[in-house]
Backbone as JSON Lines, residues from 0, in Angstrom:
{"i":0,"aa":"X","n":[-39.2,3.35,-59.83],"ca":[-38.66,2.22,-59.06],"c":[-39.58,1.96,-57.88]}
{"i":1,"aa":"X","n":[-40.46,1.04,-58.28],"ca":[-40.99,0.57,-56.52],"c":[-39.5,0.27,-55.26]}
{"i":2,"aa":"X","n":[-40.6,0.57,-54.2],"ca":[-39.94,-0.14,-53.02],"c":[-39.86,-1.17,-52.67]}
{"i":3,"aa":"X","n":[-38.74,-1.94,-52.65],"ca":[-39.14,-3.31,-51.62],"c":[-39.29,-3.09,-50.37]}
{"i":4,"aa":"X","n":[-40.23,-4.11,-49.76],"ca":[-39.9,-3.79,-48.24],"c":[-40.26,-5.18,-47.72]}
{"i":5,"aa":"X","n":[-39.94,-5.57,-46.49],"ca":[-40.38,-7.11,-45.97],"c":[-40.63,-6.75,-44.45]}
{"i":6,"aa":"X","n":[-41.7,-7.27,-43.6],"ca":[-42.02,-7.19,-42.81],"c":[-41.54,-8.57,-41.67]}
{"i":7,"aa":"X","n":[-41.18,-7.86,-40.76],"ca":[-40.73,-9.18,-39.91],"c":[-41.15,-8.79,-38.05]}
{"i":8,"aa":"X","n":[-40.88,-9.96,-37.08],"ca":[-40.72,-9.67,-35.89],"c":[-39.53,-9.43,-35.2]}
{"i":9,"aa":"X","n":[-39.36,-8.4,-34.28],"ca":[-37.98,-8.5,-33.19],"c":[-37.86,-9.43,-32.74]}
{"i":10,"aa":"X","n":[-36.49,-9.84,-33.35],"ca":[-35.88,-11.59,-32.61],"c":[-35.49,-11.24,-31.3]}
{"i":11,"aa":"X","n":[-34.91,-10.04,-31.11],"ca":[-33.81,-9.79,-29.69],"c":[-34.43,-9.41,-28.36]}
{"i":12,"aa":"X","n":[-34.23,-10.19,-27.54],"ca":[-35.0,-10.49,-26.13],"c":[-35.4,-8.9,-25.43]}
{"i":13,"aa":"X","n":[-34.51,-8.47,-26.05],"ca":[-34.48,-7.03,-25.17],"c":[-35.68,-5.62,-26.46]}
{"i":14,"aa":"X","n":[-35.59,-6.03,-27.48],"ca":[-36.42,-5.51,-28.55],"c":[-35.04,-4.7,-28.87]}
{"i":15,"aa":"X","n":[-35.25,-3.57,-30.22],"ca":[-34.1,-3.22,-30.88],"c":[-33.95,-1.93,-29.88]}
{"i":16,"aa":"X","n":[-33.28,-1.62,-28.96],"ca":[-32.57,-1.47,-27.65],"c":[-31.12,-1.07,-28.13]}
{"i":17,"aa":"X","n":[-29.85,-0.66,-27.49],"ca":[-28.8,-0.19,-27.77],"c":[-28.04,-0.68,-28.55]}
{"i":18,"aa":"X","n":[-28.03,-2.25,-28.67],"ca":[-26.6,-3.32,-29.04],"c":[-27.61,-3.56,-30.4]}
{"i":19,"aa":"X","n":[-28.68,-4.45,-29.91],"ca":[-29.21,-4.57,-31.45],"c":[-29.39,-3.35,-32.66]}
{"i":20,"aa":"X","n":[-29.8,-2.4,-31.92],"ca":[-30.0,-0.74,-32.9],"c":[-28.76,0.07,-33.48]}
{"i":21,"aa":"X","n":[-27.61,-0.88,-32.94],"ca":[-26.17,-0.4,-33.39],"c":[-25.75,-1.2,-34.11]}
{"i":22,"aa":"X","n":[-25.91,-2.7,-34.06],"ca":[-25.11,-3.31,-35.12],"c":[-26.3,-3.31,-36.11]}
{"i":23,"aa":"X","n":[-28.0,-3.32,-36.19],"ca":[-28.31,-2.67,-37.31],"c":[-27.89,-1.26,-38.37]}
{"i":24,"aa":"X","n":[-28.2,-0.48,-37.74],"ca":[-27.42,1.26,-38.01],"c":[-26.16,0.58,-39.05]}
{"i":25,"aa":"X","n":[-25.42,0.16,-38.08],"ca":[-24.12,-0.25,-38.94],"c":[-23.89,-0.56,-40.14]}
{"i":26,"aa":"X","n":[-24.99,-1.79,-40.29],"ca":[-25.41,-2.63,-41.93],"c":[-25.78,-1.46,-42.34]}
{"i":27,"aa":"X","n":[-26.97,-1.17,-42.43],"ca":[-27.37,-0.16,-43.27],"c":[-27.05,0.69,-43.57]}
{"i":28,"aa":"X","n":[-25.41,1.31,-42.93],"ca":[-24.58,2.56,-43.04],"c":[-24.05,2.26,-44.31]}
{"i":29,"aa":"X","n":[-23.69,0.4,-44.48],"ca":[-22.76,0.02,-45.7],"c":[-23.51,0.43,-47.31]}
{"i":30,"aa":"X","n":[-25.31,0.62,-46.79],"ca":[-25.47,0.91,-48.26],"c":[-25.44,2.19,-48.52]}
{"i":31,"aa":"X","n":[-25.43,2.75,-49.86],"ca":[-25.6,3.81,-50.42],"c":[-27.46,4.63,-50.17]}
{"i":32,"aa":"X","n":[-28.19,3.42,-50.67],"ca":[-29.6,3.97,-50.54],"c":[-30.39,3.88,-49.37]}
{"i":33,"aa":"X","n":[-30.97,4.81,-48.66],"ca":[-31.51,4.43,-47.73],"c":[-32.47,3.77,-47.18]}
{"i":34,"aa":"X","n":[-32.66,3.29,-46.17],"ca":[-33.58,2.37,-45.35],"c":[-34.69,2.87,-44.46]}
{"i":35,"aa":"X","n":[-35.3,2.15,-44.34],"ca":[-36.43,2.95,-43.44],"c":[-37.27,1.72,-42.52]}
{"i":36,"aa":"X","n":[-37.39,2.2,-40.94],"ca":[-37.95,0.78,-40.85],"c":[-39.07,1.55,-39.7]}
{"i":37,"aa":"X","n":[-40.32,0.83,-40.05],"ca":[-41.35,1.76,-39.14],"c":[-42.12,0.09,-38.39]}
{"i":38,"aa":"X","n":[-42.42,0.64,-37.68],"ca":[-43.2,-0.6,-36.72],"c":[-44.7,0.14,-37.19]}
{"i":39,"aa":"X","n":[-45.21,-1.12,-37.3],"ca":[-46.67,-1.96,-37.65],"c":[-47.22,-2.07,-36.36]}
{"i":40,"aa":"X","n":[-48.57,-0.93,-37.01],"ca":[-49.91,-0.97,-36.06],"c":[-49.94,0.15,-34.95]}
{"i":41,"aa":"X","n":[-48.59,0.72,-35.18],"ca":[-48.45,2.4,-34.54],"c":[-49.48,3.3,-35.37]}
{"i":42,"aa":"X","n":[-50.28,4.04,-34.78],"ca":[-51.14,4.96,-34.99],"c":[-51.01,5.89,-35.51]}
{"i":43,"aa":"X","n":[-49.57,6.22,-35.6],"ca":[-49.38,7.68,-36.6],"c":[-48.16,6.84,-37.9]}
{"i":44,"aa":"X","n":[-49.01,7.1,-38.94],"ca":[-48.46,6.25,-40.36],"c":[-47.12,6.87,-40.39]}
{"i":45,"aa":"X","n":[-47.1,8.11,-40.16],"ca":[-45.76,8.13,-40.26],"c":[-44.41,8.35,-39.27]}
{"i":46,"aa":"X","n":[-44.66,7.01,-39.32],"ca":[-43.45,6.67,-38.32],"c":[-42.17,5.95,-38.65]}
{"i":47,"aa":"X","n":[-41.41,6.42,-40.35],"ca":[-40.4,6.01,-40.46],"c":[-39.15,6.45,-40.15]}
{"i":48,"aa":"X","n":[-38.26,5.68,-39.87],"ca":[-37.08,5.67,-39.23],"c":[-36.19,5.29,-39.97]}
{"i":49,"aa":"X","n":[-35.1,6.06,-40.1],"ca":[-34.06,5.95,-40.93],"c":[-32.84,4.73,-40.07]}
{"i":50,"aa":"X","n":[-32.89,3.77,-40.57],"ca":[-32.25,2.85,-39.87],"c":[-30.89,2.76,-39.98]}
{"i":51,"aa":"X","n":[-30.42,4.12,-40.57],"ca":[-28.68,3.69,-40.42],"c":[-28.32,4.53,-39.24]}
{"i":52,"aa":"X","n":[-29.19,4.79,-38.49],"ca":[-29.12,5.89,-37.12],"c":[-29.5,4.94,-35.98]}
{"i":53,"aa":"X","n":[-28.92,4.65,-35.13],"ca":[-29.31,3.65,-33.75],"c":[-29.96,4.19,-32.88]}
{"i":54,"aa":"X","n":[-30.11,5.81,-32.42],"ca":[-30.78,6.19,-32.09],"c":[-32.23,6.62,-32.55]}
{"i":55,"aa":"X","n":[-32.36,6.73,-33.64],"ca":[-33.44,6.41,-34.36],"c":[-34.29,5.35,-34.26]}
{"i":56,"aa":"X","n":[-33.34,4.21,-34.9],"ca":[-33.97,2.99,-34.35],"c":[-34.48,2.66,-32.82]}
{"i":57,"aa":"X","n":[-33.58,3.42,-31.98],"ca":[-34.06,2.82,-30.36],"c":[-35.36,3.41,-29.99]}
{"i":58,"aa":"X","n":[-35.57,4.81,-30.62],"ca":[-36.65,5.52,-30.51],"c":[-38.18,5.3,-30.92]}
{"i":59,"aa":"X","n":[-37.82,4.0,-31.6],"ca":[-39.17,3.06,-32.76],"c":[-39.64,2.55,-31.17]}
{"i":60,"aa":"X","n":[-38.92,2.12,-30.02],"ca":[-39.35,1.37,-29.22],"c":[-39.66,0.2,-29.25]}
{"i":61,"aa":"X","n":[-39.36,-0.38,-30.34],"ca":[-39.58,-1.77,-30.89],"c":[-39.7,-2.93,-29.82]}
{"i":62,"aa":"X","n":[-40.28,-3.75,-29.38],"ca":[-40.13,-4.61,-28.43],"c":[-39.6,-6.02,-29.09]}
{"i":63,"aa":"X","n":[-39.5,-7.17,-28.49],"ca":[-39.65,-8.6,-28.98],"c":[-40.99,-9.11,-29.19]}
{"i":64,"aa":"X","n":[-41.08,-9.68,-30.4],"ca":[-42.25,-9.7,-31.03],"c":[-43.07,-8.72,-31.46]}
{"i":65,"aa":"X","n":[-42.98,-7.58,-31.94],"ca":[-43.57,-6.35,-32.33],"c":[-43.46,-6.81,-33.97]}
{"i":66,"aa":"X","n":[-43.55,-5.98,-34.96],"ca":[-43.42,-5.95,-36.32],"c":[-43.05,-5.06,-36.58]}
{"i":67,"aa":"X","n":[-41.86,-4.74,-37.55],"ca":[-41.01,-3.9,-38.5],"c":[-41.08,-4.04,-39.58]}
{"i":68,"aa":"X","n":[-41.72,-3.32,-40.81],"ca":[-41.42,-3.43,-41.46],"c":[-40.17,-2.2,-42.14]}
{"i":69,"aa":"X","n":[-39.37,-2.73,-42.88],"ca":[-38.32,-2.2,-43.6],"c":[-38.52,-2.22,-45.09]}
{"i":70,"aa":"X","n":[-38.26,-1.25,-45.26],"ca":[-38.47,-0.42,-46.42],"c":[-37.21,0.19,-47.31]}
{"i":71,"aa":"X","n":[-36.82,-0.09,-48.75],"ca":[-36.16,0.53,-49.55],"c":[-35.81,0.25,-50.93]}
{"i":72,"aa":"X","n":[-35.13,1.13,-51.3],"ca":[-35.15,0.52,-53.18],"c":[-34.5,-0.04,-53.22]}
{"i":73,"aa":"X","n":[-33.37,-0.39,-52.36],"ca":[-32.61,-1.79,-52.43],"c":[-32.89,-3.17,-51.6]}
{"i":74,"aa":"X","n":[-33.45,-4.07,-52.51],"ca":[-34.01,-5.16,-52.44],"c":[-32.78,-6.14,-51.26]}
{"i":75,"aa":"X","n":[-31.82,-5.89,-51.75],"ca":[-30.62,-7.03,-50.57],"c":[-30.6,-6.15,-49.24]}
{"i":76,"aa":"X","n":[-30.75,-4.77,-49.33],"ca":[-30.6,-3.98,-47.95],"c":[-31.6,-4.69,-47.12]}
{"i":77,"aa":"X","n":[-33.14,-4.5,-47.75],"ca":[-33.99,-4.78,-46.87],"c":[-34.27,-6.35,-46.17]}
{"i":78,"aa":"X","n":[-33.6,-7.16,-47.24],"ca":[-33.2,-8.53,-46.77],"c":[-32.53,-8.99,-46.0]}
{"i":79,"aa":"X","n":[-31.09,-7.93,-45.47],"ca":[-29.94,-8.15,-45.08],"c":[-30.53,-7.21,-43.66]}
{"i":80,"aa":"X","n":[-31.26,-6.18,-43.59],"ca":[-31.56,-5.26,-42.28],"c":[-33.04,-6.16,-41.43]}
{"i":81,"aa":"X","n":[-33.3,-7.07,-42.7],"ca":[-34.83,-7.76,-41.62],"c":[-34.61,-8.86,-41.23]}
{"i":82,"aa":"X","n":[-33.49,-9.64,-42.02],"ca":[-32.84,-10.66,-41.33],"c":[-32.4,-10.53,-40.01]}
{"i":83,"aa":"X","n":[-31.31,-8.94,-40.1],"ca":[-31.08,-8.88,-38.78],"c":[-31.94,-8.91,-37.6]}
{"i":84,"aa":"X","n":[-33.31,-8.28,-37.71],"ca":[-33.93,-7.37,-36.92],"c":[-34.94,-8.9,-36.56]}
{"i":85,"aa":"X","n":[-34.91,-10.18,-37.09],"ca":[-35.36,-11.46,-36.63],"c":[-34.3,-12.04,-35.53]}
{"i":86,"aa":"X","n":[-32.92,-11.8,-36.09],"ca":[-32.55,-12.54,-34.74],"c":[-32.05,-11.88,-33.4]}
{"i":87,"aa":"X","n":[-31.93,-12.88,-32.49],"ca":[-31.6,-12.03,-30.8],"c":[-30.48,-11.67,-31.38]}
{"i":88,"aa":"X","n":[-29.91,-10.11,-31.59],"ca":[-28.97,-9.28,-31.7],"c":[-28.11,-9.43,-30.43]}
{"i":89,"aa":"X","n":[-29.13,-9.6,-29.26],"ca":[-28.51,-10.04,-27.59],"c":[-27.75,-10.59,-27.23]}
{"i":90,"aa":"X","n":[-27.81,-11.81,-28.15],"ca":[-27.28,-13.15,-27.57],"c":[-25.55,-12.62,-27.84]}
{"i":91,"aa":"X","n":[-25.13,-12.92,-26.57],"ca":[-23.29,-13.01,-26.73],"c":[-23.25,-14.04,-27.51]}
């Protein structure tokens, strides 16, 4: 089984930070297979992050406008976790 994975930018003003890194975590808790989302152009390749963990995610340091890519064998996860990770999670 290849991986899908799709690469995107942090929509959320604050980068994936407490609120955005929790209601991600969340989605990705709903699937069964796991996720992985590593930021692009970090120096040590392996820097994946299991994204159904918010602290995990906060620890990527991700800013606004950085790149994530997300990674997994489920093709709608990674659609449904990079969608998120485009928009301001911030915005009330």
């Amino acid at each position: 089984i290849s991986m899908a994975s799709k690469t995107v930018k942090v929509g959320s003003s604050v980068g994936l930070h407490a609120r955005p890194a929790s209601i991600i975590a969340d989605a990705a808790g709903e699937y069964d297979e796991d996720i992985f989302l590593s930021l692009v152009g970090e120096e040590d390749d392996d820097n994946e992050t299991d994204a159904a963990s918010s602290l995990m995610i906060m620890a990527l340091g991700a800013e606004q406008g950085d790149e994530v890519t997300v990674t997994s064998d489920n093709e709608e996860a990674v659609e449904k976790i990079a969608g998120l990770i485009e928009q301001d999670l911030d915005a009330s």
